[in-house]
JSON list of C-alpha atoms in Angstrom, two decimals:
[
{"chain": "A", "resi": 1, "resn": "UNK", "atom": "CA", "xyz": [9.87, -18.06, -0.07]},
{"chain": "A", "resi": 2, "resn": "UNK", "atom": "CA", "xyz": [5.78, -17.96, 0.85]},
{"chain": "A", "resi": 3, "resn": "UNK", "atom": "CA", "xyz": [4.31, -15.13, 0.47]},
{"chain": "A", "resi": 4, "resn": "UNK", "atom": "CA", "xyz": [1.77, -13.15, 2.58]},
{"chain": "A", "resi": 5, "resn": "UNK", "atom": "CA", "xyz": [-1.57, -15.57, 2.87]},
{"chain": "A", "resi": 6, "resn": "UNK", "atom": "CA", "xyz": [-5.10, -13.97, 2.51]},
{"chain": "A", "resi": 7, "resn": "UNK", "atom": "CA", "xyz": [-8.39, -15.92, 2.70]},
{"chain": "A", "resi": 8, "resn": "UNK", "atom": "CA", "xyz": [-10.97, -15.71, 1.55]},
{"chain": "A", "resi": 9, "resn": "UNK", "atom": "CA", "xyz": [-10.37, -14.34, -1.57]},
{"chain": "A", "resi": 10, "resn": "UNK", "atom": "CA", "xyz": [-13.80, -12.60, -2.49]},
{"chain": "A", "resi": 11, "resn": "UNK", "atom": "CA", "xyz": [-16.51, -12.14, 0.19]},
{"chain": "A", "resi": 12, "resn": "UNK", "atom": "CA", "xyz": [-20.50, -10.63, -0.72]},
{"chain": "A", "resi": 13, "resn": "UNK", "atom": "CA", "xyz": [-22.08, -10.08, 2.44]},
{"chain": "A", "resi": 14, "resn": "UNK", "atom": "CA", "xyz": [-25.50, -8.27, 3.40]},
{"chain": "A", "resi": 15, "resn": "UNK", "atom": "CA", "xyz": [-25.33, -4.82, 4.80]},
{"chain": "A", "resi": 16, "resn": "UNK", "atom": "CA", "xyz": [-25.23, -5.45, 9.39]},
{"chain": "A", "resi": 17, "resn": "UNK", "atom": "CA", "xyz": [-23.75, -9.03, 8.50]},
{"chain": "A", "resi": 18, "resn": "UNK", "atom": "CA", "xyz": [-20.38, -9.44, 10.81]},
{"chain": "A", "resi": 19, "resn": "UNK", "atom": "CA", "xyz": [-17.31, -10.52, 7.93]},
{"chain": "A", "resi": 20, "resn": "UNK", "atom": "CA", "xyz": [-13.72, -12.15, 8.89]},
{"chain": "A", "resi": 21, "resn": "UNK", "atom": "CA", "xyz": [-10.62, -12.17, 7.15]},
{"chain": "A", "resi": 22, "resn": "UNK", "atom": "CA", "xyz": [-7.33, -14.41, 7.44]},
{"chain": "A", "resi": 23, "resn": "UNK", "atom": "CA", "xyz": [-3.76, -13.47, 6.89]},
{"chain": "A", "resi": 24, "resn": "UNK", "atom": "CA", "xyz": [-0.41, -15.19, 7.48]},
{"chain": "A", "resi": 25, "resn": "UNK", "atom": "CA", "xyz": [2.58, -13.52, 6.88]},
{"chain": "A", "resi": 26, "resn": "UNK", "atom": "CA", "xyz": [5.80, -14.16, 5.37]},
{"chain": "A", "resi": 27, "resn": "UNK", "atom": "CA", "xyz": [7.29, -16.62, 8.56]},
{"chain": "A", "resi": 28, "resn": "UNK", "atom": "CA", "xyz": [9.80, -14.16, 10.18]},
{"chain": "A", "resi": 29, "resn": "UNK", "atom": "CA", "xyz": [8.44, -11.12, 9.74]},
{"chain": "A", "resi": 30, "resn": "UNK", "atom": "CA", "xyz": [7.61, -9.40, 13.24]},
{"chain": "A", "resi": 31, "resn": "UNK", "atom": "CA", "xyz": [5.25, -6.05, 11.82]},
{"chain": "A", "resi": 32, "resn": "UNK", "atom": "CA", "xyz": [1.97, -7.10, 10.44]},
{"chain": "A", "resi": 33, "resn": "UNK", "atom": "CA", "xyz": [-0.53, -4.79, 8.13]},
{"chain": "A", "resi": 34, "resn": "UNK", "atom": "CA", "xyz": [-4.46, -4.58, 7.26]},
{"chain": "A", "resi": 35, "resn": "UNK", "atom": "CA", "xyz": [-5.18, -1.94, 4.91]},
{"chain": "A", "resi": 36, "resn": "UNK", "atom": "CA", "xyz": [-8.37, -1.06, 3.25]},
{"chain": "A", "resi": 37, "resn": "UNK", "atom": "CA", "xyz": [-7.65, 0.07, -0.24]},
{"chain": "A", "resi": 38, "resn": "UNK", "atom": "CA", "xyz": [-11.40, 1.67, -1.31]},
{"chain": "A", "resi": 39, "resn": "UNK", "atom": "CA", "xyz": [-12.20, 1.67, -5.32]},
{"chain": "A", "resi": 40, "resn": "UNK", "atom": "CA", "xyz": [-9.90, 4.82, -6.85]},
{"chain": "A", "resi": 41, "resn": "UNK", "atom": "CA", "xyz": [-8.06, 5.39, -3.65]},
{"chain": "A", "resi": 42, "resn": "UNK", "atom": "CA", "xyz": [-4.95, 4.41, -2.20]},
{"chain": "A", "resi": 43, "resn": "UNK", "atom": "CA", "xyz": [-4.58, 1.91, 0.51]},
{"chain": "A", "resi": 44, "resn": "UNK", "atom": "CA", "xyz": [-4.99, 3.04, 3.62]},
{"chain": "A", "resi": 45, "resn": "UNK", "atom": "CA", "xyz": [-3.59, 1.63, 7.19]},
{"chain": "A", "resi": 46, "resn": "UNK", "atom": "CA", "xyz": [-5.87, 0.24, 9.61]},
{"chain": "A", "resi": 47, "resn": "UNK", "atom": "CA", "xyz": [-3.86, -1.60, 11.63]},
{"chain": "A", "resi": 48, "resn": "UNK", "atom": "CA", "xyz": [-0.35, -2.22, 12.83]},
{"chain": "A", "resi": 49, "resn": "UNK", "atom": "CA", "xyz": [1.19, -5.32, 14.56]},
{"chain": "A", "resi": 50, "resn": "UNK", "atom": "CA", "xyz": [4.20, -5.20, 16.19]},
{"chain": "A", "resi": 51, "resn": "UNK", "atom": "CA", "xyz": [4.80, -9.89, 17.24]},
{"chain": "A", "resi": 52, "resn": "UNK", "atom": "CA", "xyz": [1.14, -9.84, 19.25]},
{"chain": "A", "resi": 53, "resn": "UNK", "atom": "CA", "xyz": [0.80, -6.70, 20.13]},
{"chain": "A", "resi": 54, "resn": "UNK", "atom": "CA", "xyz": [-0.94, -3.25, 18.75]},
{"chain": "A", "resi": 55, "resn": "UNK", "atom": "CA", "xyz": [1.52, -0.40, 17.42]},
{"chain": "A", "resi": 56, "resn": "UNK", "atom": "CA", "xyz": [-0.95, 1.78, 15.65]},
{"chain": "A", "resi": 57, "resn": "UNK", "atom": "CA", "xyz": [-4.37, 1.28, 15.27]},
{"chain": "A", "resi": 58, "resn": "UNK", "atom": "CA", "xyz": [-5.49, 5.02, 15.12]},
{"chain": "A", "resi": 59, "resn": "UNK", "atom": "CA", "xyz": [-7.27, 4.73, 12.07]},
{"chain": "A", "resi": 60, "resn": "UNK", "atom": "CA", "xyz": [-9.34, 1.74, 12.98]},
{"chain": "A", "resi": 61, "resn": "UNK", "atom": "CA", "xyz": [-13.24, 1.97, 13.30]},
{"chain": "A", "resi": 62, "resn": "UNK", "atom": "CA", "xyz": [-13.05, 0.63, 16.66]},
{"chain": "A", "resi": 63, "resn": "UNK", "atom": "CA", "xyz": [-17.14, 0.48, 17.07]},
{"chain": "A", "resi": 64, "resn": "UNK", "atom": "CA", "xyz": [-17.27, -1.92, 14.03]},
{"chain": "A", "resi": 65, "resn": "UNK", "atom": "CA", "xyz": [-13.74, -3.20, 13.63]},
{"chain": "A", "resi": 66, "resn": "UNK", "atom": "CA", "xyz": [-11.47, -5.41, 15.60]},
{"chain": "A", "resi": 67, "resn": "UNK", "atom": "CA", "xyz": [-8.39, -7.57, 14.90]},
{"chain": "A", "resi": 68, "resn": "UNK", "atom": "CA", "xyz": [-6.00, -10.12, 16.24]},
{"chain": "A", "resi": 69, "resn": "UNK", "atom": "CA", "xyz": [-2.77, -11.54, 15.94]},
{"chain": "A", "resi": 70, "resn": "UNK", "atom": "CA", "xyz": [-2.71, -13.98, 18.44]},
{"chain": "A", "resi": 71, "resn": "UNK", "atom": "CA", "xyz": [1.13, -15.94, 18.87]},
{"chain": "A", "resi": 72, "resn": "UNK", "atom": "CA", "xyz": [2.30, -13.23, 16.80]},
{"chain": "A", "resi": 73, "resn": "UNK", "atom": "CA", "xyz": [1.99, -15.07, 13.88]},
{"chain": "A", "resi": 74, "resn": "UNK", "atom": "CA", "xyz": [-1.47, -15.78, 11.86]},
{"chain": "A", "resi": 75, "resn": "UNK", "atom": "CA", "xyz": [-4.03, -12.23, 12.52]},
{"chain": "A", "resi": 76, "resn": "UNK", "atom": "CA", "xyz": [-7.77, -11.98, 11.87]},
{"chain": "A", "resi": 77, "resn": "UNK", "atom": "CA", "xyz": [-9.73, -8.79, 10.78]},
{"chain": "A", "resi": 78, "resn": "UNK", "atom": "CA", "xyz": [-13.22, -8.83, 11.37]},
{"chain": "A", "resi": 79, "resn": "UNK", "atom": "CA", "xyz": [-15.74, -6.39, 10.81]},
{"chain": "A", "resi": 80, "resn": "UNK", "atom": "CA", "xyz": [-19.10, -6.43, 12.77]},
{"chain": "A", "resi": 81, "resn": "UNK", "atom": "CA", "xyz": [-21.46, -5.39, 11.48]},
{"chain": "A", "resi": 82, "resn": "UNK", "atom": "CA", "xyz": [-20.89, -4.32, 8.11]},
{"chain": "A", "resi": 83, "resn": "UNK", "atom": "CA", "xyz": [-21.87, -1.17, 6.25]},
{"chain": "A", "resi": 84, "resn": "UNK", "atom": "CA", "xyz": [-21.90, -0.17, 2.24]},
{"chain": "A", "resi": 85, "resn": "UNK", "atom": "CA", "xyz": [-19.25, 1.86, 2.81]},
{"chain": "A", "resi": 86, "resn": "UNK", "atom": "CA", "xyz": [-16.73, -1.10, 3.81]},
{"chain": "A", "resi": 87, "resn": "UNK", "atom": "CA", "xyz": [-16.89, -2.37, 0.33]},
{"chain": "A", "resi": 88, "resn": "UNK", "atom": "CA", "xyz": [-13.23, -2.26, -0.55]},
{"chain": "A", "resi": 89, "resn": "UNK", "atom": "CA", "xyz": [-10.44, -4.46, -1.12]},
{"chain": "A", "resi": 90, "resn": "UNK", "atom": "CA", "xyz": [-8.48, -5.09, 2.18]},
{"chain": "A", "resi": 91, "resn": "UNK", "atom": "CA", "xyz": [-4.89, -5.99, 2.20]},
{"chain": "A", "resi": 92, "resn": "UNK", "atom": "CA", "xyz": [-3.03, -7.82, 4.76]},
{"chain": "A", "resi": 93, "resn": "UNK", "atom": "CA", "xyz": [1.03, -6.73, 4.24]},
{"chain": "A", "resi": 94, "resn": "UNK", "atom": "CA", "xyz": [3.95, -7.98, 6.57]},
{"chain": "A", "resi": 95, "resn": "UNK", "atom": "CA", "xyz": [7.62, -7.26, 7.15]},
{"chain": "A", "resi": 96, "resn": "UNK", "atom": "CA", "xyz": [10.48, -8.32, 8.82]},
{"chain": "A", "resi": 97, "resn": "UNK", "atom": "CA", "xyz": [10.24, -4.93, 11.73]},
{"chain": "A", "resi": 98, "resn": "UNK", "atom": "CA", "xyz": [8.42, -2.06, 12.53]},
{"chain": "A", "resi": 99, "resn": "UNK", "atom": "CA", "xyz": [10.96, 0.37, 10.99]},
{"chain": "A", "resi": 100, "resn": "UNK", "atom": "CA", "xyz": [11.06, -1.17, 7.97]},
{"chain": "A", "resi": 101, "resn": "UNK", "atom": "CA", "xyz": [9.29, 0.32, 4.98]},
{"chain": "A", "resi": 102, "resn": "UNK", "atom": "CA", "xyz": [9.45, -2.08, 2.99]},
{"chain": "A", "resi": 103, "resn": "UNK", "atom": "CA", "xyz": [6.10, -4.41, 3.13]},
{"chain": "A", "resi": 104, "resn": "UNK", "atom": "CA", "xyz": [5.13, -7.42, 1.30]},
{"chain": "A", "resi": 105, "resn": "UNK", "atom": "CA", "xyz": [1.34, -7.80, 0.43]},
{"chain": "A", "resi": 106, "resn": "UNK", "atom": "CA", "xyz": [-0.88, -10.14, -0.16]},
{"chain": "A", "resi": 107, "resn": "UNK", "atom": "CA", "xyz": [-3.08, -10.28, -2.57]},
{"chain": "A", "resi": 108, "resn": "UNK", "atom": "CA", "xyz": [-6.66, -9.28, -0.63]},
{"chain": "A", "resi": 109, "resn": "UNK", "atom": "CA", "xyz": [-9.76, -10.25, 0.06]},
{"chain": "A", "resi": 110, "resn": "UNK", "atom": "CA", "xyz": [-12.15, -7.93, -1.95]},
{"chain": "A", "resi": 111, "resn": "UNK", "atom": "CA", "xyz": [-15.83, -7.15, 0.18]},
{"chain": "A", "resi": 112, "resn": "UNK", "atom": "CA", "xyz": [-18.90, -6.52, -1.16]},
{"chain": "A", "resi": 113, "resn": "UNK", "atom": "CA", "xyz": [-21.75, -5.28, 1.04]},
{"chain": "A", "resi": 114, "resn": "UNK", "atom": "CA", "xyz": [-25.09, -4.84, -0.49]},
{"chain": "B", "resi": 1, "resn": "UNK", "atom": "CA", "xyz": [-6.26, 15.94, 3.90]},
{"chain": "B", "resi": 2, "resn": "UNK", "atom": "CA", "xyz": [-4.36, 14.02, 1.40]},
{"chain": "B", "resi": 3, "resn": "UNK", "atom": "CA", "xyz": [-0.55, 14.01, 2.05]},
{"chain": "B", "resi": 4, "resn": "UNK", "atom": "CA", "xyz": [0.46, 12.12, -0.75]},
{"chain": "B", "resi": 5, "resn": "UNK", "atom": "CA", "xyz": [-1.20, 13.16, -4.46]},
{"chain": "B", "resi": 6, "resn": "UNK", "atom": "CA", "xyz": [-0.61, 11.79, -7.42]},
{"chain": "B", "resi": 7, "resn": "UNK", "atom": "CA", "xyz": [-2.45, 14.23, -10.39]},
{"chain": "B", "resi": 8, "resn": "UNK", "atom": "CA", "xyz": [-2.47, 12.29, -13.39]},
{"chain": "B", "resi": 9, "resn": "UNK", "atom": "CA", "xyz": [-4.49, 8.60, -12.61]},
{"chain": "B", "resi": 10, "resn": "UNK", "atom": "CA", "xyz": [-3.40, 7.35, -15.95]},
{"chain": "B", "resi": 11, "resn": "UNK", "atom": "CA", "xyz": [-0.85, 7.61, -18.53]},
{"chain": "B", "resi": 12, "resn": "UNK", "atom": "CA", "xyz": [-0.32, 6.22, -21.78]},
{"chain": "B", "resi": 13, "resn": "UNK", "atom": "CA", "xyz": [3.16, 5.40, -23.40]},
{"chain": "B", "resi": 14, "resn": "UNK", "atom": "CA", "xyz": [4.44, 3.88, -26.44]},
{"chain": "B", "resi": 15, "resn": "UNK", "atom": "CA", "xyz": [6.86, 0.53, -25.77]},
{"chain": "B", "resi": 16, "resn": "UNK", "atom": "CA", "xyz": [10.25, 1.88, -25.67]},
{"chain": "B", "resi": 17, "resn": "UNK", "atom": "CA", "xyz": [9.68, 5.13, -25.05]},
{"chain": "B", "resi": 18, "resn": "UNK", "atom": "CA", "xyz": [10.28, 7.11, -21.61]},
{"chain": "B", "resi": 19, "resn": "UNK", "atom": "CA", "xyz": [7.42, 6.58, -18.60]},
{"chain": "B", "resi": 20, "resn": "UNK", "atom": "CA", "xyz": [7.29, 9.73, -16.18]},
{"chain": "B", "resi": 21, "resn": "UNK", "atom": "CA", "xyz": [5.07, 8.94, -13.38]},
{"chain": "B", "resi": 22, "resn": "UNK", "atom": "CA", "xyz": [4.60, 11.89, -11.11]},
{"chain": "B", "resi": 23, "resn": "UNK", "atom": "CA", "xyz": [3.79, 12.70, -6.92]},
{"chain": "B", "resi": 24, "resn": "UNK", "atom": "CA", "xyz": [3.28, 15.38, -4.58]},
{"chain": "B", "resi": 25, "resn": "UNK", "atom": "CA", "xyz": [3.46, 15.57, -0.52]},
{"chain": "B", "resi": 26, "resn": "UNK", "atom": "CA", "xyz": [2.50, 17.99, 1.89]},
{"chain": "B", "resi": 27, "resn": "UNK", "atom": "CA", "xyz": [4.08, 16.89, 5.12]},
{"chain": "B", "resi": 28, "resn": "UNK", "atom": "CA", "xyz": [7.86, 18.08, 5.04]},
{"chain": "B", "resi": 29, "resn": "UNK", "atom": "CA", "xyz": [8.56, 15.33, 7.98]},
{"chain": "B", "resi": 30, "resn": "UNK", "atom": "CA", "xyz": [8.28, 12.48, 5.37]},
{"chain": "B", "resi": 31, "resn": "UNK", "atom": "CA", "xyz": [12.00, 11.17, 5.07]},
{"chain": "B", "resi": 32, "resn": "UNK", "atom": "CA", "xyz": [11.37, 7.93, 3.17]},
{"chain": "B", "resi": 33, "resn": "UNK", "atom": "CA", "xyz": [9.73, 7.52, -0.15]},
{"chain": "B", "resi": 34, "resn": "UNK", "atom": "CA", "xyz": [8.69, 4.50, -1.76]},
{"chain": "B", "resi": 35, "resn": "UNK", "atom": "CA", "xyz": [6.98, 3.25, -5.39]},
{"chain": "B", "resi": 36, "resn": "UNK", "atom": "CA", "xyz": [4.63, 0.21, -5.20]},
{"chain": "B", "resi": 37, "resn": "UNK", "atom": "CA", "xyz": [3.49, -1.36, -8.89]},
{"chain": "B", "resi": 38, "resn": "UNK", "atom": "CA", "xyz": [-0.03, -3.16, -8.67]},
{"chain": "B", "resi": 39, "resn": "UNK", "atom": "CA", "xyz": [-1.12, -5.72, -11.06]},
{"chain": "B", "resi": 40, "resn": "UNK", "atom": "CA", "xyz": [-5.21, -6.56, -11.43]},
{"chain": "B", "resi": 41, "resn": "UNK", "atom": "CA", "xyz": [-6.31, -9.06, -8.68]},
{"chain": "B", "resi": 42, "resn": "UNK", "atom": "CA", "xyz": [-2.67, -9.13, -7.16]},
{"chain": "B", "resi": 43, "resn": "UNK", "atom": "CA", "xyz": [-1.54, -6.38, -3.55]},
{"chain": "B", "resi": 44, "resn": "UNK", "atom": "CA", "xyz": [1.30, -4.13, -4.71]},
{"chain": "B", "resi": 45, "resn": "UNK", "atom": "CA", "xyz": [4.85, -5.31, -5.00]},
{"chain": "B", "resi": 46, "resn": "UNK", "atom": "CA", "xyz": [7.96, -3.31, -4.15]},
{"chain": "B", "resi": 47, "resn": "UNK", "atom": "CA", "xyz": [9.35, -1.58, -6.61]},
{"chain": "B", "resi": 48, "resn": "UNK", "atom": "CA", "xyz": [12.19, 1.17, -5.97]},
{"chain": "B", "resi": 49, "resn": "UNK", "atom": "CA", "xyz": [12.74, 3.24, -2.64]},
{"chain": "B", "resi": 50, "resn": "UNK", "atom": "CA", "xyz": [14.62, 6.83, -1.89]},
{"chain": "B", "resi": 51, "resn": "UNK", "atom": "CA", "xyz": [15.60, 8.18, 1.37]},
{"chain": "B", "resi": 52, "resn": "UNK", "atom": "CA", "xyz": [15.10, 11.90, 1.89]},
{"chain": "B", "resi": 53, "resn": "UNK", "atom": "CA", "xyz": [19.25, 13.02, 2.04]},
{"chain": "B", "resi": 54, "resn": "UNK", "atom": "CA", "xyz": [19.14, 11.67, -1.64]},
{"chain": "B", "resi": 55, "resn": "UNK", "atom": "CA", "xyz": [18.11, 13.10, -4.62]},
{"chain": "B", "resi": 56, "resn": "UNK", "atom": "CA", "xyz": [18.07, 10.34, -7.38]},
{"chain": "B", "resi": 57, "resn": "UNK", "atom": "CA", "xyz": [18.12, 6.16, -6.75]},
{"chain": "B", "resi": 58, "resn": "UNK", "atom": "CA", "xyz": [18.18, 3.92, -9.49]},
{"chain": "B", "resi": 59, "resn": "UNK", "atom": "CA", "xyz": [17.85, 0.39, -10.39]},
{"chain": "B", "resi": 60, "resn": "UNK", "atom": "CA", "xyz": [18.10, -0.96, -14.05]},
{"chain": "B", "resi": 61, "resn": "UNK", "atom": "CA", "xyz": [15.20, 0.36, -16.09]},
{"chain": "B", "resi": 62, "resn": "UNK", "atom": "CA", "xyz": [13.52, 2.54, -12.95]},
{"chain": "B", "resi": 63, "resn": "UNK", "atom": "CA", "xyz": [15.33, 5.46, -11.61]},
{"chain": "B", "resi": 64, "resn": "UNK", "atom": "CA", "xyz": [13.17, 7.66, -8.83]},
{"chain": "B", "resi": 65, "resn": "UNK", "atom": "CA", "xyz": [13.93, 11.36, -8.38]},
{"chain": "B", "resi": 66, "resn": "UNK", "atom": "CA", "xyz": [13.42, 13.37, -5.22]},
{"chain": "B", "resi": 67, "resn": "UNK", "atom": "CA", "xyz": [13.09, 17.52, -5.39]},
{"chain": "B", "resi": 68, "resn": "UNK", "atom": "CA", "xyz": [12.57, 17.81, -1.19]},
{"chain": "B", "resi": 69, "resn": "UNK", "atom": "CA", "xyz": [12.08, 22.08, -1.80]},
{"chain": "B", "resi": 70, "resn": "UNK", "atom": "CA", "xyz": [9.45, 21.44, -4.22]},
{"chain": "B", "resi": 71, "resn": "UNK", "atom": "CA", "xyz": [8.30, 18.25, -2.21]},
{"chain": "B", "resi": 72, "resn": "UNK", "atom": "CA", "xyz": [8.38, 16.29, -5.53]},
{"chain": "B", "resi": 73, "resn": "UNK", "atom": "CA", "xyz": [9.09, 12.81, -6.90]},
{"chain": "B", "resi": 74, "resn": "UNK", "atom": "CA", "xyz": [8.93, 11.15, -10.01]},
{"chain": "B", "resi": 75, "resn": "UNK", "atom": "CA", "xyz": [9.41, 7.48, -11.26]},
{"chain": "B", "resi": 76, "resn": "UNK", "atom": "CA", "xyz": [11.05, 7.25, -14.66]},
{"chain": "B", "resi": 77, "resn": "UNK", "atom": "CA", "xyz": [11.12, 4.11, -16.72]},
{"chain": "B", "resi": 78, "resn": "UNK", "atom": "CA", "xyz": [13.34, 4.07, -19.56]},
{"chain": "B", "resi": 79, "resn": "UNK", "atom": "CA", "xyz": [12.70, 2.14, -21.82]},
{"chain": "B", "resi": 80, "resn": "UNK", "atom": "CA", "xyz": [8.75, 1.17, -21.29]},
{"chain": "B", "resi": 81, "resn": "UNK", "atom": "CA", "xyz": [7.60, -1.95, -21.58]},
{"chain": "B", "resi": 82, "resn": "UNK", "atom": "CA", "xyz": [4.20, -3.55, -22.07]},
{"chain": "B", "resi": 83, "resn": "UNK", "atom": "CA", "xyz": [4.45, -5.37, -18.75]},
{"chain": "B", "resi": 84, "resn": "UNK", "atom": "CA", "xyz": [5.13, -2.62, -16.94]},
{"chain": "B", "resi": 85, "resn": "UNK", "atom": "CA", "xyz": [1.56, -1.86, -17.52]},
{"chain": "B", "resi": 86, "resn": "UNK", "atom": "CA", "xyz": [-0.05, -1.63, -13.97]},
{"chain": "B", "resi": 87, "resn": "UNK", "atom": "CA", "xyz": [-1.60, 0.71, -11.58]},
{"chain": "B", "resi": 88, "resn": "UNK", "atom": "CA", "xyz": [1.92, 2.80, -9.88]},
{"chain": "B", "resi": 89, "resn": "UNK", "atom": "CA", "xyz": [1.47, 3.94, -5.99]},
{"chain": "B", "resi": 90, "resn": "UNK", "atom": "CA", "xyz": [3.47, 6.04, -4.51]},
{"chain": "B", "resi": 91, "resn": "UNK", "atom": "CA", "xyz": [3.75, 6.14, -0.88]},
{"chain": "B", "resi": 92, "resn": "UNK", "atom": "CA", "xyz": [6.01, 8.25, 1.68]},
{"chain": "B", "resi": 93, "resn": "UNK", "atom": "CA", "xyz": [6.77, 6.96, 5.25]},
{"chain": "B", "resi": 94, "resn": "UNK", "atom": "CA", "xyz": [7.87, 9.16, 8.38]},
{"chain": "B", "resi": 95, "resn": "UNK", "atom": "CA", "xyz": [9.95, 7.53, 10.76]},
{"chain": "B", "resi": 96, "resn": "UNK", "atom": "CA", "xyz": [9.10, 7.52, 14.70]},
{"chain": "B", "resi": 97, "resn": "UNK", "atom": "CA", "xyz": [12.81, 6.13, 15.88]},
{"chain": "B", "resi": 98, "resn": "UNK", "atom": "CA", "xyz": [12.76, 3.28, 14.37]},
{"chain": "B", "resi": 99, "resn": "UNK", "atom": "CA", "xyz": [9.50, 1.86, 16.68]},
{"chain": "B", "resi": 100, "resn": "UNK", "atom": "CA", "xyz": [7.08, 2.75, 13.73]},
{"chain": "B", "resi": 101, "resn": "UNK", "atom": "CA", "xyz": [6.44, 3.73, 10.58]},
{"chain": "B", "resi": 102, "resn": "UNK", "atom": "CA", "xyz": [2.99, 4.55, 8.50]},
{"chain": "B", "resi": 103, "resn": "UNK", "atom": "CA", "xyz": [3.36, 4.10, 5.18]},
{"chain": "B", "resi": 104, "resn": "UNK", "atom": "CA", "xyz": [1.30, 6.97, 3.25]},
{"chain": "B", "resi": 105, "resn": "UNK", "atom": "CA", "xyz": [-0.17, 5.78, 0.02]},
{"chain": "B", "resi": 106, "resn": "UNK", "atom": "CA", "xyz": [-1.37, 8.28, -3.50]},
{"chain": "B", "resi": 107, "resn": "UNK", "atom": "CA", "xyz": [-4.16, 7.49, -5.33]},
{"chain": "B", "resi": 108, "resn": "UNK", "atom": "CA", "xyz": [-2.16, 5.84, -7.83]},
{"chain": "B", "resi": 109, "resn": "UNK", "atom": "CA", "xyz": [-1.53, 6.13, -11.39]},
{"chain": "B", "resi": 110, "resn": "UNK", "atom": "CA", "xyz": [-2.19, 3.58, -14.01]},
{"chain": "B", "resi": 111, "resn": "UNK", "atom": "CA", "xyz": [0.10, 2.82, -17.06]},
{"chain": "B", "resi": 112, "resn": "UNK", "atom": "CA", "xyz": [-0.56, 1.19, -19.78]},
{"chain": "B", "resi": 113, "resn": "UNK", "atom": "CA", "xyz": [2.02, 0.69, -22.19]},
{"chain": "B", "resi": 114, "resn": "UNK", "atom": "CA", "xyz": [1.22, 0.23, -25.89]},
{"chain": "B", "resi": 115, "resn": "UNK", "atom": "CA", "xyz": [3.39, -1.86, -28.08]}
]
C-alpha cells in the first residue's frame, strides 16, 4: 500500500516569497492533515479535510495561509507570503475518517525562509 | 497553553534494558491517547494507542499505561533495542461524536538506545 505523498521535499525561499506544497494521501482515506511541526516542538494541526471540504481549520493563519483539496483527493498548502517564523517542517497526514485517530504521515516538506 | 507535556526530551538506555518514556495532560476531556515514533527525515509512524476506560494496552515489546487521576501515561519498551532509537511523541485526541477529532501532540522525547 502507497503511502501519504509530499512534494517537494526541501524548499529555501526568501522572506515575502509565496511557497506551495503537494500531498496525496493514502487512496481511500476521506480526512486529510497539514501540520506544521516547528524545530523542538510537536506538530501542530493546521488544517483538517473532511472528502473536499473544511472540518477544522481554527488554527490556520488565514491572512497568509490557504489550502485545498479539490475532488477530495490530492490538497495543496500554500503560504503567501512567507515569514521567518514559517520555517518548519510541515506534514501532510491522512486517514481513512474523521473519527479516526489513527493518521498516516508523510514524510514533509521542510521550509526554510531567510 | 500546552495540553500535552512531555518533561524529559531525551533519554538514554542500554540495549536490553527497560525504556520508560513519560507524558502529562491538562485537559481531563481527552479520551484517546496515542504514541507516534519519528525517525530523522521520515513523519511519525503509529505506534501503540489507549482509550481512556483502559488502564494498560500492550503489543509485543511496547506496553502504554494510562493513570486518568494523575492524568499520566507512559510508554514502556521492554527489552530496548538500538532501532528503537527515534524521537517518541505522544499525542491525546478528544472526540467531537465521531465528526472530528484533533490530535494533540508533546514535544517529544528522543531515545537513543546504546548497544
Amino acid at each position: 500500500e502507497a503511502g501519504v505523498a509530499q512534494s517537494p521535499r526541501y524548499k529555501i525561499i526568501e522572506k515575502r516569497q509565496s511557497v506551495a506544497f503537494w500531498c496525496n494521501p493514502i487512496s481511500g482515506h476521506a480526512t486529510l492533515y497539514w501540520y506544521q511541526q516547528i524545530l523542538g516542538q510537536g506538530p501542530k494541526l493546521l488544517i483538517q479535510f473532511q472528502n473536499n471540504g473544511v472540518v477544522d481549520d481554527s488554527q490556520l493563519p488565514k491572512d497568509r495561509f490557504s489550502a485545498e483539496r479539490l475532488k477530495g483527493v490530492d490538497s495543496t498548502l500554500k503560504i503567501q507570503p512567507a515569514k521567518l517564523e514559517d520555517s518548519a517542517v510541515y506534514l501532510c497526514a491522512s486517514s481513512l475518517s474523521a473519527g479516526d485517530e489513527k493518521l498516516f504521515f508523510g514524510s514533509g516538506t521542510q521550509l526554510s525562509v531567510l | 497553553d500546552q495540553q500535552v507535556k512531555q518533561n524529559s526530551p531525551s533519554l538514554s538506555v542500554q540495549e536490553g534494558r527497560i525504556s520508560i518514556l513519560n507524558c502529562d495532560y491538562t485537559n481531563s476531556m481527552f479520551d484517546y491517547f496515542l504514541w507516534y515514533k519519528k525517525y530523522p527525515a521520515e513523519g511519525p509512524t503509529f505506534l501503540i494507542s489507549i482509550s481512556s476506560i483502559k488502564d494498560k494496552n500492550e503489543d509485543g515489546r511496547f506496553t502504554v499505561f494510562l493513570n486518568k487521576s494523575a492524568k499520566h501515561l507512559s510508554l514502556h519498551i521492554v527489552p530496548s533495542q538500538p532501532g528503537d532509537s527515534a524521537v517518541y511523541f505522544c499525542a491525546a485526541s478528544q472526540n467531537y461524536g465521531g465528526a472530528t477529532n484533533k490530535l494533540i501532540f508533546g514535544t517529544g522525547t528522543l531515545l537513543a538506545v546504546q548497544p
